[in-house]
PDB file of C-alpha atoms in Angstrom:
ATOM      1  CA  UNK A 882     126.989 367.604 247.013  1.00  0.00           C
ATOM      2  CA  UNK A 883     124.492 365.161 247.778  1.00  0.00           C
ATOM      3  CA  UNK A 884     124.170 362.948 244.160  1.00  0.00           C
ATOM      4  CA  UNK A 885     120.042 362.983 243.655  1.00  0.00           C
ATOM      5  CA  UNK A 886     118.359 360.828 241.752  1.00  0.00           C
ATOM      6  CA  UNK A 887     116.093 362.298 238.867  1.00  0.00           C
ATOM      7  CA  UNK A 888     113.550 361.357 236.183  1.00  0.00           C
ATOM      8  CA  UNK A 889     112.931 363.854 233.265  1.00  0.00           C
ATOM      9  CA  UNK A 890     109.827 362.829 231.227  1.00  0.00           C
ATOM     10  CA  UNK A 891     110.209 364.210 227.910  1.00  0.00           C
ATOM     11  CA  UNK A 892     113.671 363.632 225.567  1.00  0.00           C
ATOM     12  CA  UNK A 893     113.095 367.112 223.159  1.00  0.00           C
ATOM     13  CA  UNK A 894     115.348 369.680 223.355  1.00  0.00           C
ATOM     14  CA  UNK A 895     114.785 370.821 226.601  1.00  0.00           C
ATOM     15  CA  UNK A 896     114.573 367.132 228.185  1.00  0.00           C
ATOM     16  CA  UNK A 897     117.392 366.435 226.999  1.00  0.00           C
ATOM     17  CA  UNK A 898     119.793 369.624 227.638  1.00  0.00           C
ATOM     18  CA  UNK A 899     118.707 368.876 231.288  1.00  0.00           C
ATOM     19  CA  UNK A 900     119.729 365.303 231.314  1.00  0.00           C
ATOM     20  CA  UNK A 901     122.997 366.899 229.509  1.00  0.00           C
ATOM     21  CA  UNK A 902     123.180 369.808 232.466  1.00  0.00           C
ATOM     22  CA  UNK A 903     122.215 367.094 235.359  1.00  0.00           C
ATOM     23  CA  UNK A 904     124.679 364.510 234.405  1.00  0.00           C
ATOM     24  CA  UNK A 905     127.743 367.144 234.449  1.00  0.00           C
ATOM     25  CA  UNK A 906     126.672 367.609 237.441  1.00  0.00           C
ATOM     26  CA  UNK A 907     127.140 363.815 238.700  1.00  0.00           C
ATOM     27  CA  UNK A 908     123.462 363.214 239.270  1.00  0.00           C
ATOM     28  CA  UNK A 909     121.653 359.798 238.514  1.00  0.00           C
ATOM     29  CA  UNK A 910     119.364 360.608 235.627  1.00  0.00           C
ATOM     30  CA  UNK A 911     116.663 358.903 233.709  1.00  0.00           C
ATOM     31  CA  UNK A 912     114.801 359.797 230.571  1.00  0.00           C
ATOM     32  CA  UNK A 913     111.566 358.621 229.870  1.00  0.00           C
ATOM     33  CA  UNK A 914     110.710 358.867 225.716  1.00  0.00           C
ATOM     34  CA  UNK A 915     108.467 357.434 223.360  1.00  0.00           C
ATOM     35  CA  UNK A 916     109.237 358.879 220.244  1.00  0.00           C
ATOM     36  CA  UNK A 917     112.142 356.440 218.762  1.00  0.00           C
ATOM     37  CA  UNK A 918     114.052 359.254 217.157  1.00  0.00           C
ATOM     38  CA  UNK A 919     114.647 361.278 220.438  1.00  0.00           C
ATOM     39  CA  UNK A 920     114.897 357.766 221.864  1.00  0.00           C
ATOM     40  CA  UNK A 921     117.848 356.997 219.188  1.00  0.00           C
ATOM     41  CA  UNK A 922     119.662 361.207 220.197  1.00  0.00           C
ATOM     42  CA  UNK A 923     119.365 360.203 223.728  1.00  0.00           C
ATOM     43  CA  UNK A 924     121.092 356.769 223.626  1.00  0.00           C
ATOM     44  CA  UNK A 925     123.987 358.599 221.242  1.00  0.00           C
ATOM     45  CA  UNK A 926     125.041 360.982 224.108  1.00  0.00           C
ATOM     46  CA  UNK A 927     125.120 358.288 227.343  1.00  0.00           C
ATOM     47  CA  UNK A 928     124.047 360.846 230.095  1.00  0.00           C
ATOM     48  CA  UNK A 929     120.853 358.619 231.159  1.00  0.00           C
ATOM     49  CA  UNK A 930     119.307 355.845 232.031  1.00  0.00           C
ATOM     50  CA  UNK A 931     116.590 355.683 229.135  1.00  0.00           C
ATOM     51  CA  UNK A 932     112.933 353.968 229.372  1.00  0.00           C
ATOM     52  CA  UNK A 933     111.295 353.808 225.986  1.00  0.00           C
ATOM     53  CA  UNK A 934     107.253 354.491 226.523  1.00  0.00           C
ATOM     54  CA  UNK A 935     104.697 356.700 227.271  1.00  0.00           C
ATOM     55  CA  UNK A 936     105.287 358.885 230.644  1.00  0.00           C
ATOM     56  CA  UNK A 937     101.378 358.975 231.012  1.00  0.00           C
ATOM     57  CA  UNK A 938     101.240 355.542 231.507  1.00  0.00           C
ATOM     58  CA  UNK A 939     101.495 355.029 235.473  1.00  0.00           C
ATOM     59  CA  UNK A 940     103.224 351.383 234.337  1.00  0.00           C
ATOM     60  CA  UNK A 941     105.539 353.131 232.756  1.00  0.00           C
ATOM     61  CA  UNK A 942     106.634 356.002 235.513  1.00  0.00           C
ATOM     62  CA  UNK A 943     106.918 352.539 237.933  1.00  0.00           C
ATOM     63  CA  UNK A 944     109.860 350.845 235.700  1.00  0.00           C
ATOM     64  CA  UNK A 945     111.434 354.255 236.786  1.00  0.00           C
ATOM     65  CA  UNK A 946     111.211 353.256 240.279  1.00  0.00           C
ATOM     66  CA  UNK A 947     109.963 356.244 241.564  1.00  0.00           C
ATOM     67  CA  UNK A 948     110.180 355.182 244.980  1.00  0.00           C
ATOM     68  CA  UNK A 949     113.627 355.793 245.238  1.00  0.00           C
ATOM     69  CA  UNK A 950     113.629 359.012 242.890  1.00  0.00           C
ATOM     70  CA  UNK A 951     114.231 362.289 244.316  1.00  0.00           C
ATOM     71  CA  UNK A 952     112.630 364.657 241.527  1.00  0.00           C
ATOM     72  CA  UNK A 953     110.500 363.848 238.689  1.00  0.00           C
ATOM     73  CA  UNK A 954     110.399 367.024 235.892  1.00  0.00           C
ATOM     74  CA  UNK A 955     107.979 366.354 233.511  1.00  0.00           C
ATOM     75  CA  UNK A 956     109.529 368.238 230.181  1.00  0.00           C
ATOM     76  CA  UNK A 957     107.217 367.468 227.331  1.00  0.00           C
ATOM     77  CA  UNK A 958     106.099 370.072 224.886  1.00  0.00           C
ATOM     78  CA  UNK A 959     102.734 369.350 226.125  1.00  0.00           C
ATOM     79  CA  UNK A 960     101.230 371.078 229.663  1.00  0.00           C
ATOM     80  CA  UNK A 961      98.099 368.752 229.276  1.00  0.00           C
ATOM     81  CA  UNK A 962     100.346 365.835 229.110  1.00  0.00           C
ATOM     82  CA  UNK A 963     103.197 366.965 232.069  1.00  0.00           C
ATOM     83  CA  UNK A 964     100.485 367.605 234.235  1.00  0.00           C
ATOM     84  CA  UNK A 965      99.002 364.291 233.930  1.00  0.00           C
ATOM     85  CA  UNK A 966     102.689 362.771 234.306  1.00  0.00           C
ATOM     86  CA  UNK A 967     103.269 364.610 237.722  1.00  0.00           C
ATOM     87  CA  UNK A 968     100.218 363.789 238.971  1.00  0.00           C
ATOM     88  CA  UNK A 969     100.440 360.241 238.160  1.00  0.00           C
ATOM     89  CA  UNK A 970     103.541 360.258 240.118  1.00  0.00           C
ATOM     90  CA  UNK A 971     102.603 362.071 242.854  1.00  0.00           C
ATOM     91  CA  UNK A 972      99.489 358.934 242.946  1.00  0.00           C
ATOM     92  CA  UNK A 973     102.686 356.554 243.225  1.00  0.00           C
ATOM     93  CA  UNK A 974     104.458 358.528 245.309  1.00  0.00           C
ATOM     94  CA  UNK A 975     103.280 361.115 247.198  1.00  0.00           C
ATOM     95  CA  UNK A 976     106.473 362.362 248.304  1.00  0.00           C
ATOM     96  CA  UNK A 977     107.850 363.250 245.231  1.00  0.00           C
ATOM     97  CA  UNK A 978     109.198 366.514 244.567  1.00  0.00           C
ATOM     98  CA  UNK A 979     107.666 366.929 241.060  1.00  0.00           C
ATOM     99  CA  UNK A 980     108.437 370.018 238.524  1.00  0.00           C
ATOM    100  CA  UNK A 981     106.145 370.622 235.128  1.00  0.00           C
ATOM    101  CA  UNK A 982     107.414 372.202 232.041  1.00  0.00           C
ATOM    102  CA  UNK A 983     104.175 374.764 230.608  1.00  0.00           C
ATOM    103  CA  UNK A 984     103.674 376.087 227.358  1.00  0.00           C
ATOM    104  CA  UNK A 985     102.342 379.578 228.642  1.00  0.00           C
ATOM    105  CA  UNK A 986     102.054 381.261 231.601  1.00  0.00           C
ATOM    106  CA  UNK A 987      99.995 379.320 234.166  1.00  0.00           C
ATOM    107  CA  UNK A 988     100.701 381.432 237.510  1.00  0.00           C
ATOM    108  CA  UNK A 989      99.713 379.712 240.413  1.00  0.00           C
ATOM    109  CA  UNK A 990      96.992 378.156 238.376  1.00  0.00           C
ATOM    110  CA  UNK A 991      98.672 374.776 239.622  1.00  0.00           C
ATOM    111  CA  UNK A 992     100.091 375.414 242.662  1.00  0.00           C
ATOM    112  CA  UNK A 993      98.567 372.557 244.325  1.00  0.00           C
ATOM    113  CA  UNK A 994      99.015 370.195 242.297  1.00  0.00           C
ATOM    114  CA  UNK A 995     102.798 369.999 241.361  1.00  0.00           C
ATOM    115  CA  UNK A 996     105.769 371.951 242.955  1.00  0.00           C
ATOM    116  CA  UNK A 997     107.613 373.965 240.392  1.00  0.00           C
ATOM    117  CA  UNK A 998     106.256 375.351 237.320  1.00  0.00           C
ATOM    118  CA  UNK A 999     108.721 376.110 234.355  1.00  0.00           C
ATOM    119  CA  UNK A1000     107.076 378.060 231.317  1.00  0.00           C
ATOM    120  CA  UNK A1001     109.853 377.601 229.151  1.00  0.00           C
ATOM    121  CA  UNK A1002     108.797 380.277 226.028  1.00  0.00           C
ATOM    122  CA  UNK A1003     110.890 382.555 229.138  1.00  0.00           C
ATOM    123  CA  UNK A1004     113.239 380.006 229.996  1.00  0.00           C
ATOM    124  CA  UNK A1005     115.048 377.343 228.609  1.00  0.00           C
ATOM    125  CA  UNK A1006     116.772 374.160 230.168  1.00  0.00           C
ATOM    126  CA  UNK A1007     118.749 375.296 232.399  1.00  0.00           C
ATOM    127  CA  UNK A1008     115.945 377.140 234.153  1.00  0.00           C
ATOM    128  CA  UNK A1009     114.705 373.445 234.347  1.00  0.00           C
ATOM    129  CA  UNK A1010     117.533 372.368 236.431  1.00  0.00           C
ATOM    130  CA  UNK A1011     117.499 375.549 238.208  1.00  0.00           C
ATOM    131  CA  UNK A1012     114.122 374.151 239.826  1.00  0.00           C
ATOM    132  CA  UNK A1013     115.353 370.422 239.701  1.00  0.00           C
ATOM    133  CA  UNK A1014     118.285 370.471 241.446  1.00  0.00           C
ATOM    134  CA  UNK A1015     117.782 373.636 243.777  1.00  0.00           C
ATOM    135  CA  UNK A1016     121.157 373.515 245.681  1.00  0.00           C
ATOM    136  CA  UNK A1017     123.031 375.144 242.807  1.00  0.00           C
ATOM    137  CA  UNK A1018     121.730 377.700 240.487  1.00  0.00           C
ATOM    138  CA  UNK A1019     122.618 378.220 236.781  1.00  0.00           C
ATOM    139  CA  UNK A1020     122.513 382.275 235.345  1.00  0.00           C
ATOM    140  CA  UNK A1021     120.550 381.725 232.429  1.00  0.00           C
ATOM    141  CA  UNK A1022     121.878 384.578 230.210  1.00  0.00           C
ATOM    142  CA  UNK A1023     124.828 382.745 229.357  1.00  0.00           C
ATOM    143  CA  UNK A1024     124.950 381.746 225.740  1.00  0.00           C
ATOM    144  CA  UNK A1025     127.148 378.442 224.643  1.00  0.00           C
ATOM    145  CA  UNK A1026     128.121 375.585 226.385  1.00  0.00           C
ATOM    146  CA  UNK A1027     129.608 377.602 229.576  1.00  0.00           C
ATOM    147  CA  UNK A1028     127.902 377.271 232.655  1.00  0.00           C
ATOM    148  CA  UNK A1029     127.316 380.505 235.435  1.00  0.00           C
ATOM    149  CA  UNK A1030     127.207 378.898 238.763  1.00  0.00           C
ATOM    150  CA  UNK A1031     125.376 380.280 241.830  1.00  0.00           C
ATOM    151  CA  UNK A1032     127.103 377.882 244.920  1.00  0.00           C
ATOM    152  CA  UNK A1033     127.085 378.472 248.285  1.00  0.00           C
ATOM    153  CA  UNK A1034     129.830 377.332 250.508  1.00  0.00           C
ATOM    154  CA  UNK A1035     128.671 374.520 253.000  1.00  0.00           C
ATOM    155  CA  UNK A1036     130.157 373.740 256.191  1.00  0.00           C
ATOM    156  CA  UNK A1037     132.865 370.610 255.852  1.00  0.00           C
ATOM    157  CA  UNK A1038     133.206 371.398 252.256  1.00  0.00           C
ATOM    158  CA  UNK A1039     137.130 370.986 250.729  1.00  0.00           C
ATOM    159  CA  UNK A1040     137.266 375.075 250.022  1.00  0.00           C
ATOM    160  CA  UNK A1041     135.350 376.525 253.073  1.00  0.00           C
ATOM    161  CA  UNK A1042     137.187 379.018 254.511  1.00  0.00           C
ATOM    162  CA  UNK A1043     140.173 379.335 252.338  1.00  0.00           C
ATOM    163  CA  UNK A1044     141.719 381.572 250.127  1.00  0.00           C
ATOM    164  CA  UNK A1045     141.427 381.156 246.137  1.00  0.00           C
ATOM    165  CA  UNK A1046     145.151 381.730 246.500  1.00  0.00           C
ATOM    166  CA  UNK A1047     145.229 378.162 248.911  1.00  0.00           C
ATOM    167  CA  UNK A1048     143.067 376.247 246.269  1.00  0.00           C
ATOM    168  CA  UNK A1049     143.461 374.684 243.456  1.00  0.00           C
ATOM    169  CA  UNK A1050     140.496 374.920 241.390  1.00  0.00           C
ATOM    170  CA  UNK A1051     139.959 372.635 238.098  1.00  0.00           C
ATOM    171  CA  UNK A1052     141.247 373.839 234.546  1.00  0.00           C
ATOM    172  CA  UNK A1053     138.416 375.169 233.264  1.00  0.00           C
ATOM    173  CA  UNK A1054     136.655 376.612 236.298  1.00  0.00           C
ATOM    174  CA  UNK A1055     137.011 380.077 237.525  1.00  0.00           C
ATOM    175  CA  UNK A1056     135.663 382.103 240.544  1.00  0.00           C
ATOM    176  CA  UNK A1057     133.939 385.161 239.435  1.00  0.00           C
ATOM    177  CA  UNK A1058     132.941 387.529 242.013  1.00  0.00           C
ATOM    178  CA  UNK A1059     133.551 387.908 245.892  1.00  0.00           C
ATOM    179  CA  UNK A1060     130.379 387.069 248.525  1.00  0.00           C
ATOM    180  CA  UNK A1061     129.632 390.717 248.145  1.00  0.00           C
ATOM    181  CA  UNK A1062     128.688 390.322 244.489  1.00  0.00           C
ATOM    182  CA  UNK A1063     129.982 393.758 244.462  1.00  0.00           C
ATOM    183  CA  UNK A1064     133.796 392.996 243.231  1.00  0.00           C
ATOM    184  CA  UNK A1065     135.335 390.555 241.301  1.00  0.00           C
ATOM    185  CA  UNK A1066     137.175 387.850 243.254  1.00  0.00           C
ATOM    186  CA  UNK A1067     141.389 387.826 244.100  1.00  0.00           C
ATOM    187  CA  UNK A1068     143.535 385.428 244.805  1.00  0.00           C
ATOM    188  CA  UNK A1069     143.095 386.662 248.521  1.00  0.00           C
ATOM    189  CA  UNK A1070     139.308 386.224 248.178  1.00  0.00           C
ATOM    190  CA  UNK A1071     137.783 384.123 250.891  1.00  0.00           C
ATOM    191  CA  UNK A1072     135.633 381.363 249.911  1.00  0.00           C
ATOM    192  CA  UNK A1073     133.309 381.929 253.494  1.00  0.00           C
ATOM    193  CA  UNK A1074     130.995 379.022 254.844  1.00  0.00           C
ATOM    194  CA  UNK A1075     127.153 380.112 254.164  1.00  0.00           C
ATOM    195  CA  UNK A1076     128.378 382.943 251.257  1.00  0.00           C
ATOM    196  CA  UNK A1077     127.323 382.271 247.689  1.00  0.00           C
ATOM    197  CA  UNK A1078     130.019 382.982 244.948  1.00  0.00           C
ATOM    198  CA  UNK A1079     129.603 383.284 240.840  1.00  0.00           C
ATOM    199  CA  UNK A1080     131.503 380.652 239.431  1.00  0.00           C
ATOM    200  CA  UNK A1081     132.668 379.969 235.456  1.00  0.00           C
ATOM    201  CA  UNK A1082     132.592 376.615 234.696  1.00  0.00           C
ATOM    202  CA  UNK A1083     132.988 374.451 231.524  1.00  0.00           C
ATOM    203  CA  UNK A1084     130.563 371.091 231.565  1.00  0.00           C
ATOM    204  CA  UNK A1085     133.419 368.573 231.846  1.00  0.00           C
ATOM    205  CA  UNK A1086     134.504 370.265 235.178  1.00  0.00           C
ATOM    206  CA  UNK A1087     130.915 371.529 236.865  1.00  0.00           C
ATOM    207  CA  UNK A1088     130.583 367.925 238.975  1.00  0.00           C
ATOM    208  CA  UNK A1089     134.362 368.259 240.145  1.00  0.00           C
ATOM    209  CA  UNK A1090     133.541 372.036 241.327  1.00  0.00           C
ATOM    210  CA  UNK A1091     130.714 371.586 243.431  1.00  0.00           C
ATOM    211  CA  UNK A1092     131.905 369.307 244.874  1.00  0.00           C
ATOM    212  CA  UNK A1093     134.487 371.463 246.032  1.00  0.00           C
ATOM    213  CA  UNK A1094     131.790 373.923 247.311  1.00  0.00           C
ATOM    214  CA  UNK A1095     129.176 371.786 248.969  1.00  0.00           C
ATOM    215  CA  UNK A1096     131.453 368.615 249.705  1.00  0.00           C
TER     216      UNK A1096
END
């Protein structure tokens, strides 16, 4: 998997379970926070990069160097606020994939203007990095610290079309279901270039196995 580079604005609870999420998932992460208590959390659990500021401030977003970010998710409690913050960035770099954090329901009230919505009273962080990272997909429903993994095998990847039984997968990662979705997977179970799998995976081990899946 291709390591992206990402900027969450916004260290709260749900800023910062995404940094959490997005660094076990080898990812280069920065948090942007101006409140020094969230500030003082974030530096305690060394998963980002941290700027201390205000993510409105375009002079601020630029010490993130933006232009060689791949996703900014703007994940303050505010929507007034992360919708100025992605469209600040999206004035310093057009390019930029950018995804807002609401706190209601906004439809496609701002379609044009940003390119993934989150309303998080529904869904929580890992919805967040659902939308940030797009290549691998987290089941939400899961409660704890265990992550349900939505991969899909790419082509060249170290498992692609091998048998569980042939692999070795990391202690603390197991293969739930078949590409069918409609059985749960054996050790004969083909792991089939272009076929999603479920996967269980603790944190300390989700980087290791996507690797295995996307290479």
């Amino acid at each position: 998997m291709t390591q992206k580079r990402i900027v969450i604005a916004g260290g709260g609870r749900v800023g910062r379970r995404a940094a959490n999420l997005l660094d076990d998932r080898g990812h280069d992460v920065v948090v942007i926070e101006e409140a020094p208590e969230q500030v003082g959390l974030l530096e305690e659990e060394h998963v980002a990069t941290i700027i201390s500021g205000d993510a409105t401030r375009p002079s601020i977003l630029e010490q993130a160097g933006l232009d060689r970010t791949d996703v900014l998710a703007a994940l303050t409690q505010e929507t007034g606020s992360n919708l100025a913050i992605c469209m600040a960035a999206r004035h310093l770099q057009p390019n930029l994939y950018t995804v807002m954090r609401t706190e209601y329901d906004v439809g496609d009230e701002y379609d044009e203007m940003v390119d993934d919505v989150v309303f998080t009273e529904a869904a929580g962080a890992r919805a967040a990095v659902n939308l940030i990272e797009r290549d691998v997909q987290t089941l939400e429903s899961v409660a704890g610290d265990l992550d349900i993994l939505q991969i899909q095998v790419v082509e060249g990847a170290p498992i692609a079309g091998r048998t569980l039984e042939e692999i070795a997968l990391p202690r603390g990662s197991l293969v739930v279901s078949g590409a069918s979705g409609d059985q749960t997977a054996r050790s004969d179970t083909r792991l089939e270039v272009g076929k999603t799998y479920i996967v269980a995976v603790e944190p300390d081990v989700a980087h290791e196995v996507v690797n295995l899946f996307q290479g």
